[in-house]
Amino acid sequence: MPETKPVLIAGAGPVGLVAAAALLREGVPVEVLEAGPGISQEMRASTFHAPTLDMLDDLGAAPEMIRQGLIGPRVQYRTRDHALIAEFDFGLLADVTRHPYRLQCEQFKLTRILHGLLREQPCFAIRFDAPVADAHDHGDGVEAVLEDGTRIAGSWLIGADGARSAVRKAAGIAFEGFTWPERFLVLSTDFDFATLIPGLADVSYYADPEEWFFLLRVPGLWRAMFPVRAEVADDEVMTEAFGRARFARIVAGRDDYPVRHRTLYRVHQRVAETFRRGRLLLAGDAAHINNPLGGMGLNGGIHDAVNLAEKLARVIRGEAEDTLLDLYDRQRRGVTVEHVQRQTIMNKKNLEAATPEDQADFRRRMAEAAGDPARAHAHLLGMSMISSLRRAAEIT
Ligand SMILES: Cc1cc2nc3c(=O)[nH]c(=O)nc-3n(C[C@H](O)[C@H](O)[C@H](O)COP(=O)(O)OP(=O)(O)OC[C@H]3O[C@@H](n4cnc5c(N)ncnc54)[C@H](O)[C@@H]3O)c2cc1C
C-alpha cells in the first residue's frame, strides 16, 4: 500500500464508524477523532432501510442490530381519525434485498455495535475528547488540528463530524439550503399505542392540514413526532402540559401517556456545495441534512460512507487516480439533491397538504399505489432508497 499514514475520520457517529469499518475491510488503516468522551448515546435515527441493512450485513453489524431492534414489515398512511389511507408491505422487496423490511433500532445501538467490532482490529485507532478544530490539505497528506492544538497527520481526512462539521468549515465548503420555520417535537412513551389503535403498523404517518404527525415504534417505546409552530417558545414546548395537549390529538380523550424522552429539533434542508475538496472529504450530516420524514438522513450517510470507502481504498492502493473521488461527489451529492432532498420535502408537503383538494389527491395516489402490486413495488423502491442507490450507480 503506497500510503502509510492512516485515513483520519472526524466523528465517531454512525457514519464515521461505518466509513471506518468499510475502509478496514479494504485493509486501509484508520484513526477516528471523536469530540465526545465516548461513543454517543443519541437516539435520533431509528429507521434502517433494506439496502442499508444489506450494507451493514456485509460489514458484520446487521445480525446484532436485528437482535437489538424491531422488524417493521409494514408502513401505513392514515388520517387524523385513524382511517387507513394506504398500507405498504416491504415483503414485496424480497426480490431485490436480503432484508425486505424496515428495522427500527436507535442509532446509538449501531455505533456501539460497530465500535465493538472495530476496537480489536490492529489497524483501527480512536481518540476520544479529540474535537477537530481545523484541517489542512498539504497535497500529499492531511493534518487535523485539535482544539488543544495537537496536530495529527493522515493520508486523507473524512469529515463525518455532523451538521456543524469543522472539516466542512476548514475546507471552506458552503452548506446551502434552508431551515424550516417550525421545529419538530419528539415525545417517547412506553405506552403501547397498538392497544388503542387497531392494526397500527410500527411506522404510521398521519396526514392532516392542521397538524400532521407520525408514530413510530422502537423496542420498548413508541415515538410520536409533531411539528411545532415557530411562534411557540422552546420553554413552553418542553412543558408537561404542552406534551399532553399534543398527545390528546392522537386519540381523543387520552393524554396521560408517560413521557420517557422529550426532544425538540430544529430542522433543515441543506447540502454541501461539494463532498470533496482535495484530500478533505465529507459524508453523512457533515455533507447533507434533511427533515426526518422517511428516515433518509442517516441511511443516506451510510450509503455515502460505503461508496466513499470503496473508492478511497482503490485510490490509496494505487489502482485508480484520485479523480475517482470526484465521482463519489457526483454520485452521492447528485442523489442527495435529486432524491433525498426532493423526497423528504415532498413527504412533508404531502402530510401537511393544506387544501382539501391536495389532501384528497395525496390520499388517492397513495391508495392507488398500494392497490397495485407493480406500483407498490415502485413506491417501496423509492421509500427504501433502493432507487437512489440505483441512480447513483448510473452516474459516471
Ligand atoms: C428526530 C430525528 C429523527 C431522525 N430519524 C432518522 C431515521 O429514522 N433514519 C435516518 O436515516 N435518519 C434519521 N435522522 C437523521 C440522523 O439522525 C442523522 O442523519 C445521523 O445522526 C447522521 O449521522 P452522522 O454520523 O453523519 O452525524 P452525527 O450522528 O451527528 O455524529 C457526528 C459525530 O461527530 C462528533 N463530532 C462533532 N463535531 C466534531 C468535531 N469537531 N471533531 C470530532 N468529532 C466531532 C459528534 O460528537 C458525533 O459523535 C433523524 C434525525 C432527527 C433529528
CSV table of C-alpha atoms and ligand atoms in Angstrom, one decimal:
chain,number,residue,atom,x,y,z
A,1,MET,CA,0.0,0.0,0.0
A,2,PRO,CA,1.8,3.2,-1.2
A,3,GLU,CA,0.3,5.5,1.5
A,4,THR,CA,1.4,4.6,5.0
A,5,LYS,CA,-0.4,7.2,7.1
A,6,PRO,CA,-4.0,6.3,8.3
A,7,VAL,CA,-7.1,7.9,6.9
A,8,LEU,CA,-8.3,10.3,9.5
A,9,ILE,CA,-12.1,10.3,10.3
A,10,ALA,CA,-13.5,13.2,12.3
A,11,GLY,CA,-16.5,11.9,14.2
A,12,ALA,CA,-17.3,8.5,15.7
A,13,GLY,CA,-21.0,8.8,14.9
A,14,PRO,CA,-22.7,6.1,12.9
A,15,VAL,CA,-21.4,7.5,9.5
A,16,GLY,CA,-17.8,7.9,10.8
A,17,LEU,CA,-17.8,4.3,12.2
A,18,VAL,CA,-19.3,2.8,9.0
A,19,ALA,CA,-16.6,4.6,7.0
A,20,ALA,CA,-14.0,3.2,9.4
A,21,ALA,CA,-15.4,-0.4,9.1
A,22,ALA,CA,-15.6,-0.2,5.3
A,23,LEU,CA,-12.0,1.1,5.0
A,24,LEU,CA,-10.7,-1.5,7.4
A,25,ARG,CA,-12.4,-4.2,5.3
A,26,GLU,CA,-10.3,-3.0,2.4
A,27,GLY,CA,-7.2,-3.2,4.5
A,28,VAL,CA,-6.8,0.6,4.9
A,29,PRO,CA,-5.7,1.8,8.4
A,30,VAL,CA,-7.9,4.5,10.1
A,31,GLU,CA,-7.7,6.8,13.0
A,32,VAL,CA,-11.0,8.2,14.3
A,33,LEU,CA,-11.1,11.6,16.2
A,34,GLU,CA,-14.2,12.0,18.3
A,35,ALA,CA,-15.0,15.2,20.2
A,36,GLY,CA,-17.0,13.5,22.9
A,37,PRO,CA,-15.7,11.4,25.8
A,38,GLY,CA,-17.1,8.2,24.4
A,39,ILE,CA,-19.5,6.7,21.9
A,40,SER,CA,-22.6,8.9,21.7
A,41,GLN,CA,-25.8,7.6,23.3
A,42,GLU,CA,-28.1,9.7,21.0
A,43,MET,CA,-31.4,8.1,20.0
A,44,ARG,CA,-32.2,10.3,16.9
A,45,ALA,CA,-32.4,8.0,13.9
A,46,SER,CA,-34.3,4.7,14.4
A,47,THR,CA,-35.2,3.6,10.9
A,48,PHE,CA,-32.8,1.5,8.8
A,49,HIS,CA,-33.9,0.7,5.3
A,50,ALA,CA,-33.4,-2.5,3.4
A,51,PRO,CA,-30.3,-1.7,1.3
A,52,THR,CA,-28.6,-0.1,4.3
A,53,LEU,CA,-29.1,-3.3,6.2
A,54,ASP,CA,-27.6,-5.3,3.3
A,55,MET,CA,-24.5,-3.0,3.6
A,56,LEU,CA,-24.3,-3.3,7.4
A,57,ASP,CA,-24.7,-7.1,7.0
A,58,ASP,CA,-21.6,-7.1,4.7
A,59,LEU,CA,-19.8,-5.2,7.5
A,60,GLY,CA,-20.9,-7.8,10.1
A,61,ALA,CA,-23.1,-5.4,12.1
A,62,ALA,CA,-26.6,-6.3,10.9
A,63,PRO,CA,-27.3,-9.5,12.8
A,64,GLU,CA,-26.7,-7.8,16.2
A,65,MET,CA,-28.7,-4.7,15.1
A,66,ILE,CA,-31.6,-7.0,14.1
A,67,ARG,CA,-31.3,-8.8,17.5
A,68,GLN,CA,-31.5,-5.4,19.4
A,69,GLY,CA,-34.1,-3.8,17.0
A,70,LEU,CA,-37.6,-4.4,15.9
A,71,ILE,CA,-38.6,-5.6,12.4
A,72,GLY,CA,-41.2,-3.4,10.8
A,73,PRO,CA,-42.8,-5.3,7.9
A,74,ARG,CA,-45.4,-2.6,7.0
A,75,VAL,CA,-45.8,1.2,6.8
A,76,GLN,CA,-49.1,3.0,6.9
A,77,TYR,CA,-50.6,6.3,6.0
A,78,ARG,CA,-53.6,7.4,8.0
A,79,THR,CA,-55.9,10.3,8.5
A,80,ARG,CA,-56.2,12.1,11.9
A,81,ASP,CA,-59.3,10.0,12.7
A,82,HIS,CA,-57.2,6.8,12.2
A,83,ALA,CA,-58.8,5.9,8.9
A,84,LEU,CA,-56.3,3.9,6.8
A,85,ILE,CA,-55.3,5.7,3.6
A,86,ALA,CA,-52.8,3.1,2.4
A,87,GLU,CA,-50.6,0.3,3.7
A,88,PHE,CA,-47.4,-1.0,2.1
A,89,ASP,CA,-45.8,-4.3,2.8
A,90,PHE,CA,-42.0,-4.3,2.5
A,91,GLY,CA,-42.2,-8.1,1.8
A,92,LEU,CA,-42.7,-7.0,-1.9
A,93,LEU,CA,-39.0,-6.1,-2.0
A,94,ALA,CA,-37.8,-9.7,-1.3
A,95,ASP,CA,-36.7,-9.9,-4.9
A,96,VAL,CA,-34.2,-7.1,-4.5
A,97,THR,CA,-32.9,-7.2,-0.9
A,98,ARG,CA,-31.9,-9.7,1.8
A,99,HIS,CA,-33.8,-7.5,4.3
A,100,PRO,CA,-37.3,-6.8,3.0
A,101,TYR,CA,-38.4,-4.6,5.9
A,102,ARG,CA,-37.6,-1.5,7.9
A,103,LEU,CA,-35.5,-2.1,11.0
A,104,GLN,CA,-36.5,0.1,13.9
A,105,CYS,CA,-33.3,0.4,16.1
A,106,GLU,CA,-31.9,3.5,17.7
A,107,GLN,CA,-28.7,4.9,16.1
A,108,PHE,CA,-26.6,4.6,19.3
A,109,LYS,CA,-27.0,0.8,19.1
A,110,LEU,CA,-25.3,0.8,15.7
A,111,THR,CA,-22.4,3.0,16.9
A,112,ARG,CA,-22.0,0.7,19.9
A,113,ILE,CA,-22.1,-2.4,17.8
A,114,LEU,CA,-19.6,-1.0,15.3
A,115,HIS,CA,-17.2,0.2,17.9
A,116,GLY,CA,-17.3,-3.3,19.5
A,117,LEU,CA,-16.4,-4.9,16.1
A,118,LEU,CA,-13.7,-2.3,15.3
A,119,ARG,CA,-11.8,-1.8,18.6
A,120,GLU,CA,-10.0,-5.1,18.5
A,121,GLN,CA,-8.7,-4.6,14.9
A,122,PRO,CA,-5.0,-3.8,14.7
A,123,CYS,CA,-5.3,-1.1,12.0
A,124,PHE,CA,-8.0,0.8,14.0
A,125,ALA,CA,-7.3,3.7,16.4
A,126,ILE,CA,-9.7,6.0,18.1
A,127,ARG,CA,-9.2,9.1,20.2
A,128,PHE,CA,-12.0,10.4,22.4
A,129,ASP,CA,-12.1,14.0,23.8
A,130,ALA,CA,-10.4,14.9,20.4
A,131,PRO,CA,-12.5,17.7,18.8
A,132,VAL,CA,-11.2,18.7,15.4
A,133,ALA,CA,-10.9,22.5,15.2
A,134,ASP,CA,-9.1,22.9,11.8
A,135,ALA,CA,-7.9,20.8,8.9
A,136,HIS,CA,-5.1,21.3,6.3
A,137,ASP,CA,-4.6,19.6,3.0
A,138,HIS,CA,-0.9,19.5,2.2
A,139,GLY,CA,-1.3,17.9,-1.2
A,140,ASP,CA,0.4,14.7,-0.3
A,141,GLY,CA,-1.3,14.3,3.1
A,142,VAL,CA,-3.6,16.0,5.6
A,143,GLU,CA,-3.3,17.3,9.1
A,144,ALA,CA,-6.1,17.6,11.6
A,145,VAL,CA,-5.7,20.2,14.3
A,146,LEU,CA,-7.5,19.5,17.6
A,147,GLU,CA,-8.9,22.3,19.8
A,148,ASP,CA,-5.9,22.0,22.2
A,149,GLY,CA,-3.5,22.5,19.3
A,150,THR,CA,-2.5,18.8,18.9
A,151,ARG,CA,-1.7,18.1,15.2
A,152,ILE,CA,-2.4,14.7,13.8
A,153,ALA,CA,-1.2,13.6,10.4
A,154,GLY,CA,-3.0,11.4,8.0
A,155,SER,CA,-3.3,10.5,4.3
A,156,TRP,CA,-6.9,11.7,3.8
A,157,LEU,CA,-9.5,13.2,6.1
A,158,ILE,CA,-13.2,12.3,6.1
A,159,GLY,CA,-15.4,14.8,7.8
A,160,ALA,CA,-18.1,12.7,9.4
A,161,ASP,CA,-18.5,15.3,12.2
A,162,GLY,CA,-22.1,16.1,11.9
A,163,ALA,CA,-24.2,19.0,10.8
A,164,ARG,CA,-21.8,21.7,12.2
A,165,SER,CA,-18.8,19.9,10.7
A,166,ALA,CA,-15.5,21.6,11.5
A,167,VAL,CA,-13.9,19.8,8.5
A,168,ARG,CA,-16.5,21.3,6.1
A,169,LYS,CA,-15.8,24.8,7.5
A,170,ALA,CA,-12.0,24.2,7.3
A,171,ALA,CA,-12.4,23.2,3.7
A,172,GLY,CA,-14.4,26.4,3.0
A,173,ILE,CA,-17.3,24.4,1.7
A,174,ALA,CA,-20.7,26.2,1.8
A,175,PHE,CA,-23.7,24.4,3.3
A,176,GLU,CA,-26.6,25.6,1.1
A,177,GLY,CA,-30.3,25.3,1.8
A,178,PHE,CA,-32.9,26.4,4.3
A,179,THR,CA,-34.3,25.9,7.8
A,180,TRP,CA,-38.0,25.1,8.3
A,181,PRO,CA,-39.8,27.7,10.4
A,182,GLU,CA,-41.5,25.0,12.6
A,183,ARG,CA,-39.5,22.8,14.9
A,184,PHE,CA,-40.1,19.1,15.4
A,185,LEU,CA,-41.0,17.7,18.9
A,186,VAL,CA,-40.3,14.1,19.6
A,187,LEU,CA,-42.1,12.5,22.6
A,188,SER,CA,-41.3,8.9,23.6
A,189,THR,CA,-43.6,6.8,25.8
A,190,ASP,CA,-43.7,3.2,26.9
A,191,PHE,CA,-47.5,3.3,26.4
A,192,ASP,CA,-48.4,0.8,23.6
A,193,PHE,CA,-50.4,2.8,21.0
A,194,ALA,CA,-51.2,-0.5,19.3
A,195,THR,CA,-53.5,-1.4,22.1
A,196,LEU,CA,-55.6,1.7,21.3
A,197,ILE,CA,-55.4,1.9,17.5
A,198,PRO,CA,-56.4,-1.4,15.9
A,199,GLY,CA,-54.0,-2.7,13.2
A,200,LEU,CA,-51.4,0.1,13.8
A,201,ALA,CA,-48.2,-0.6,11.9
A,202,ASP,CA,-44.8,0.1,13.6
A,203,VAL,CA,-44.4,3.1,11.3
A,204,SER,CA,-47.5,5.2,10.6
A,205,TYR,CA,-47.7,8.6,9.1
A,206,TYR,CA,-50.8,10.8,9.8
A,207,ALA,CA,-51.7,13.3,7.1
A,208,ASP,CA,-53.6,16.4,8.3
A,209,PRO,CA,-53.6,20.1,7.1
A,210,GLU,CA,-53.8,21.3,10.8
A,211,GLU,CA,-51.3,19.1,12.4
A,212,TRP,CA,-49.8,16.0,10.8
A,213,PHE,CA,-47.7,13.7,12.9
A,214,PHE,CA,-46.1,10.3,12.9
A,215,LEU,CA,-46.0,7.3,15.2
A,216,LEU,CA,-43.0,5.0,15.2
A,217,ARG,CA,-42.1,2.1,17.4
A,218,VAL,CA,-38.7,1.1,18.7
A,219,PRO,CA,-38.0,-1.7,21.2
A,220,GLY,CA,-40.0,-0.9,24.4
A,221,LEU,CA,-41.1,2.6,23.3
A,222,TRP,CA,-43.3,4.5,20.9
A,223,ARG,CA,-42.1,7.8,19.5
A,224,ALA,CA,-44.5,10.4,18.3
A,225,MET,CA,-43.3,13.4,16.3
A,226,PHE,CA,-45.2,16.6,15.9
A,227,PRO,CA,-44.5,19.9,14.2
A,228,VAL,CA,-44.4,23.0,16.5
A,229,ARG,CA,-45.2,26.4,15.1
A,230,ALA,CA,-42.4,29.0,15.1
A,231,GLU,CA,-44.1,31.4,17.5
A,232,VAL,CA,-44.3,28.9,20.4
A,233,ALA,CA,-41.3,29.4,22.8
A,234,ASP,CA,-39.0,26.4,23.4
A,235,ASP,CA,-39.7,26.6,27.2
A,236,GLU,CA,-43.4,26.2,26.6
A,237,VAL,CA,-42.9,23.2,24.2
A,238,MET,CA,-40.9,21.4,26.8
A,239,THR,CA,-43.6,21.5,29.5
A,240,GLU,CA,-45.7,18.6,30.5
A,241,ALA,CA,-48.9,20.5,29.6
A,242,PHE,CA,-47.7,21.1,26.0
A,243,GLY,CA,-46.8,17.4,25.6
A,244,ARG,CA,-50.2,16.3,26.9
A,245,ALA,CA,-52.0,18.7,24.6
A,246,ARG,CA,-50.2,17.1,21.7
A,247,PHE,CA,-50.8,13.6,22.8
A,248,ALA,CA,-54.5,14.4,23.2
A,249,ARG,CA,-54.6,14.9,19.4
A,250,ILE,CA,-53.7,11.3,18.8
A,251,VAL,CA,-56.6,9.5,20.4
A,252,ALA,CA,-59.4,11.8,21.7
A,253,GLY,CA,-59.8,11.8,25.4
A,254,ARG,CA,-56.3,10.3,26.1
A,255,ASP,CA,-53.3,12.4,27.1
A,256,ASP,CA,-51.9,10.6,30.1
A,257,TYR,CA,-49.1,8.6,28.4
A,258,PRO,CA,-45.8,8.7,30.5
A,259,VAL,CA,-43.2,10.7,28.6
A,260,ARG,CA,-39.7,9.0,28.8
A,261,HIS,CA,-37.9,11.3,26.4
A,262,ARG,CA,-38.8,14.8,25.1
A,263,THR,CA,-36.6,16.4,22.4
A,264,LEU,CA,-37.1,19.5,20.3
A,265,TYR,CA,-35.3,19.7,16.9
A,266,ARG,CA,-34.7,22.5,14.5
A,267,VAL,CA,-35.0,21.0,11.1
A,268,HIS,CA,-33.0,22.0,7.9
A,269,GLN,CA,-32.7,21.0,4.3
A,270,ARG,CA,-29.0,21.7,3.3
A,271,VAL,CA,-26.5,20.1,1.0
A,272,ALA,CA,-22.7,20.9,0.9
A,273,GLU,CA,-21.7,22.6,-2.3
A,274,THR,CA,-19.2,19.7,-2.8
A,275,PHE,CA,-18.5,16.5,-0.9
A,276,ARG,CA,-14.7,16.7,-1.8
A,277,ARG,CA,-12.1,19.4,-1.7
A,278,GLY,CA,-8.7,17.9,-2.4
A,279,ARG,CA,-7.9,15.4,0.4
A,280,LEU,CA,-10.8,16.7,2.6
A,281,LEU,CA,-14.0,14.6,2.1
A,282,LEU,CA,-17.4,14.9,3.6
A,283,ALA,CA,-20.0,12.2,4.5
A,284,GLY,CA,-23.3,12.0,6.4
A,285,ASP,CA,-24.7,15.0,8.2
A,286,ALA,CA,-21.5,16.9,7.5
A,287,ALA,CA,-22.5,16.8,3.8
A,288,HIS,CA,-26.3,16.9,4.0
A,289,ILE,CA,-29.2,17.3,6.4
A,290,ASN,CA,-32.9,16.9,5.8
A,291,ASN,CA,-36.2,16.5,7.7
A,292,PRO,CA,-36.7,13.1,9.3
A,293,LEU,CA,-39.9,12.2,7.3
A,294,GLY,CA,-39.0,9.0,5.6
A,295,GLY,CA,-35.9,8.2,7.7
A,296,MET,CA,-33.4,9.1,5.0
A,297,GLY,CA,-30.6,11.2,6.6
A,298,LEU,CA,-28.6,8.5,8.3
A,299,ASN,CA,-29.4,5.9,5.7
A,300,GLY,CA,-28.0,8.3,3.0
A,301,GLY,CA,-25.0,9.0,5.2
A,302,ILE,CA,-24.2,5.2,5.4
A,303,HIS,CA,-24.6,5.0,1.7
A,304,ASP,CA,-22.1,7.8,1.4
A,305,ALA,CA,-19.6,6.1,3.7
A,306,VAL,CA,-19.7,2.8,1.8
A,307,ASN,CA,-19.4,4.4,-1.6
A,308,LEU,CA,-16.5,6.6,-0.4
A,309,ALA,CA,-14.6,3.9,1.3
A,310,GLU,CA,-14.6,1.6,-1.8
A,311,LYS,CA,-13.3,4.4,-4.0
A,312,LEU,CA,-10.8,5.8,-1.4
A,313,ALA,CA,-9.3,2.3,-0.9
A,314,ARG,CA,-8.7,2.0,-4.7
A,315,VAL,CA,-7.0,5.3,-4.8
A,316,ILE,CA,-4.8,4.5,-1.8
A,317,ARG,CA,-3.8,1.1,-3.3
A,318,GLY,CA,-2.8,3.0,-6.5
A,319,GLU,CA,-5.5,1.2,-8.6
A,320,ALA,CA,-7.2,4.5,-9.5
A,321,GLU,CA,-6.5,8.2,-9.9
A,322,ASP,CA,-7.8,10.4,-7.2
A,323,THR,CA,-10.3,11.8,-9.7
A,324,LEU,CA,-12.3,8.7,-8.7
A,325,LEU,CA,-13.2,10.7,-5.6
A,326,ASP,CA,-14.9,13.3,-7.8
A,327,LEU,CA,-17.2,10.5,-8.9
A,328,TYR,CA,-18.0,10.0,-5.3
A,329,ASP,CA,-19.1,13.6,-5.1
A,330,ARG,CA,-21.1,13.4,-8.4
A,331,GLN,CA,-22.9,10.2,-7.4
A,332,ARG,CA,-23.6,10.9,-3.7
A,333,ARG,CA,-24.2,14.6,-4.0
A,334,GLY,CA,-26.2,14.0,-7.1
A,335,VAL,CA,-28.7,11.6,-5.5
A,336,THR,CA,-28.8,13.6,-2.3
A,337,VAL,CA,-30.2,16.6,-4.2
A,338,GLU,CA,-32.3,14.6,-6.8
A,339,HIS,CA,-33.7,12.0,-4.4
A,340,VAL,CA,-33.2,12.6,-0.7
A,341,GLN,CA,-33.8,16.3,-0.5
A,342,ARG,CA,-36.7,16.2,-3.0
A,343,GLN,CA,-38.3,13.2,-1.4
A,344,THR,CA,-38.1,14.4,2.2
A,345,ILE,CA,-39.5,17.8,1.3
A,346,MET,CA,-42.3,16.1,-0.7
A,347,ASN,CA,-43.1,13.8,2.3
A,348,LYS,CA,-43.6,16.8,4.5
A,349,LYS,CA,-45.7,18.7,1.9
A,350,ASN,CA,-47.9,15.6,1.3
A,351,LEU,CA,-48.7,15.1,5.0
A,352,GLU,CA,-49.4,18.8,5.6
A,353,ALA,CA,-51.2,19.4,2.3
A,354,ALA,CA,-53.4,22.5,3.1
A,355,THR,CA,-56.3,22.3,0.7
A,356,PRO,CA,-59.0,19.6,0.7
A,357,GLU,CA,-58.1,19.0,-3.0
A,358,ASP,CA,-54.4,18.4,-2.3
A,359,GLN,CA,-55.2,16.1,0.7
A,360,ALA,CA,-57.6,14.2,-1.5
A,361,ASP,CA,-55.1,13.9,-4.3
A,362,PHE,CA,-52.4,12.6,-1.9
A,363,ARG,CA,-54.8,10.0,-0.4
A,364,ARG,CA,-55.9,8.9,-3.9
A,365,ARG,CA,-52.3,8.5,-5.1
A,366,MET,CA,-51.3,6.5,-2.0
A,367,ALA,CA,-54.4,4.3,-2.1
A,368,GLU,CA,-53.9,3.6,-5.9
A,369,ALA,CA,-50.2,2.8,-5.4
A,370,ALA,CA,-51.0,0.4,-2.5
A,371,GLY,CA,-53.7,-1.3,-4.5
A,372,ASP,CA,-51.5,-2.2,-7.5
A,373,PRO,CA,-48.5,-4.6,-6.8
A,374,ALA,CA,-46.3,-3.1,-9.6
A,375,ARG,CA,-46.9,0.5,-8.4
A,376,ALA,CA,-46.5,-0.6,-4.7
A,377,HIS,CA,-43.2,-2.2,-5.6
A,378,ALA,CA,-42.0,1.0,-7.3
A,379,HIS,CA,-43.2,3.1,-4.4
A,380,LEU,CA,-41.3,0.9,-1.9
A,381,LEU,CA,-38.1,1.1,-4.1
A,382,GLY,CA,-38.2,4.9,-3.6
A,383,MET,CA,-39.2,4.8,0.0
A,384,SER,CA,-36.4,2.3,1.0
A,385,MET,CA,-33.8,4.3,-1.0
A,386,ILE,CA,-33.1,1.5,-3.5
A,387,SER,CA,-34.0,3.8,-6.4
A,388,SER,CA,-31.5,6.4,-5.2
A,389,LEU,CA,-28.7,3.8,-5.0
A,390,ARG,CA,-29.5,2.6,-8.5
A,391,ARG,CA,-29.5,6.1,-9.8
A,392,ALA,CA,-26.1,6.8,-8.1
A,393,ALA,CA,-24.6,3.7,-9.8
A,394,GLU,CA,-25.7,5.1,-13.2
A,395,ILE,CA,-23.8,8.4,-12.7
A,396,THR,CA,-20.4,8.4,-14.3
B,1,LIG,C1,-35.7,13.4,15.3
B,1,LIG,C2,-34.8,12.8,14.2
B,1,LIG,C3,-35.1,11.6,13.8
B,1,LIG,C4,-34.3,11.0,12.8
B,1,LIG,N1,-34.6,9.8,12.3
B,1,LIG,C5,-33.9,9.3,11.3
B,1,LIG,C6,-34.2,8.0,10.8
B,1,LIG,O1,-35.1,7.3,11.3
B,1,LIG,N2,-33.4,7.5,9.8
B,1,LIG,C7,-32.4,8.2,9.3
B,1,LIG,O2,-31.8,7.7,8.3
B,1,LIG,N3,-32.0,9.4,9.8
B,1,LIG,C8,-32.7,9.9,10.8
B,1,LIG,N4,-32.4,11.1,11.3
B,1,LIG,C9,-31.1,11.8,10.9
B,1,LIG,C10,-29.9,11.1,11.6
B,1,LIG,O3,-30.0,11.3,13.0
B,1,LIG,C11,-28.6,11.8,11.1
B,1,LIG,O4,-28.6,11.8,9.7
B,1,LIG,C12,-27.4,11.0,11.7
B,1,LIG,O5,-27.2,11.1,13.0
B,1,LIG,C13,-26.1,11.4,10.9
B,1,LIG,O6,-25.0,10.7,11.4
B,1,LIG,P1,-23.5,11.3,11.3
B,1,LIG,O7,-22.6,10.2,11.9
B,1,LIG,O8,-23.3,11.8,10.0
B,1,LIG,O9,-23.6,12.5,12.3
B,1,LIG,P2,-23.8,12.5,13.9
B,1,LIG,O10,-24.7,11.5,14.3
B,1,LIG,O11,-24.2,14.0,14.2
B,1,LIG,O12,-22.4,12.2,14.5
B,1,LIG,C14,-21.3,13.1,14.4
B,1,LIG,C15,-20.2,12.7,15.4
B,1,LIG,O13,-19.1,13.6,15.3
B,1,LIG,C16,-18.8,14.1,16.6
B,1,LIG,N5,-18.2,15.5,16.3
B,1,LIG,C17,-18.9,16.6,16.1
B,1,LIG,N6,-18.1,17.6,15.9
B,1,LIG,C18,-16.8,17.1,16.0
B,1,LIG,C19,-15.5,17.6,15.8
B,1,LIG,N7,-15.3,19.0,15.5
B,1,LIG,N8,-14.4,16.8,15.9
B,1,LIG,C20,-14.6,15.5,16.2
B,1,LIG,N9,-15.8,14.9,16.3
B,1,LIG,C21,-16.9,15.7,16.2
B,1,LIG,C22,-20.0,14.1,17.4
B,1,LIG,O14,-19.7,14.0,18.8
B,1,LIG,C23,-20.7,12.8,16.9
B,1,LIG,O15,-20.2,11.6,17.6
B,1,LIG,C24,-33.1,11.7,12.3
B,1,LIG,C25,-32.8,13.0,12.8
B,1,LIG,C26,-33.7,13.5,13.8
B,1,LIG,C27,-33.3,14.9,14.3
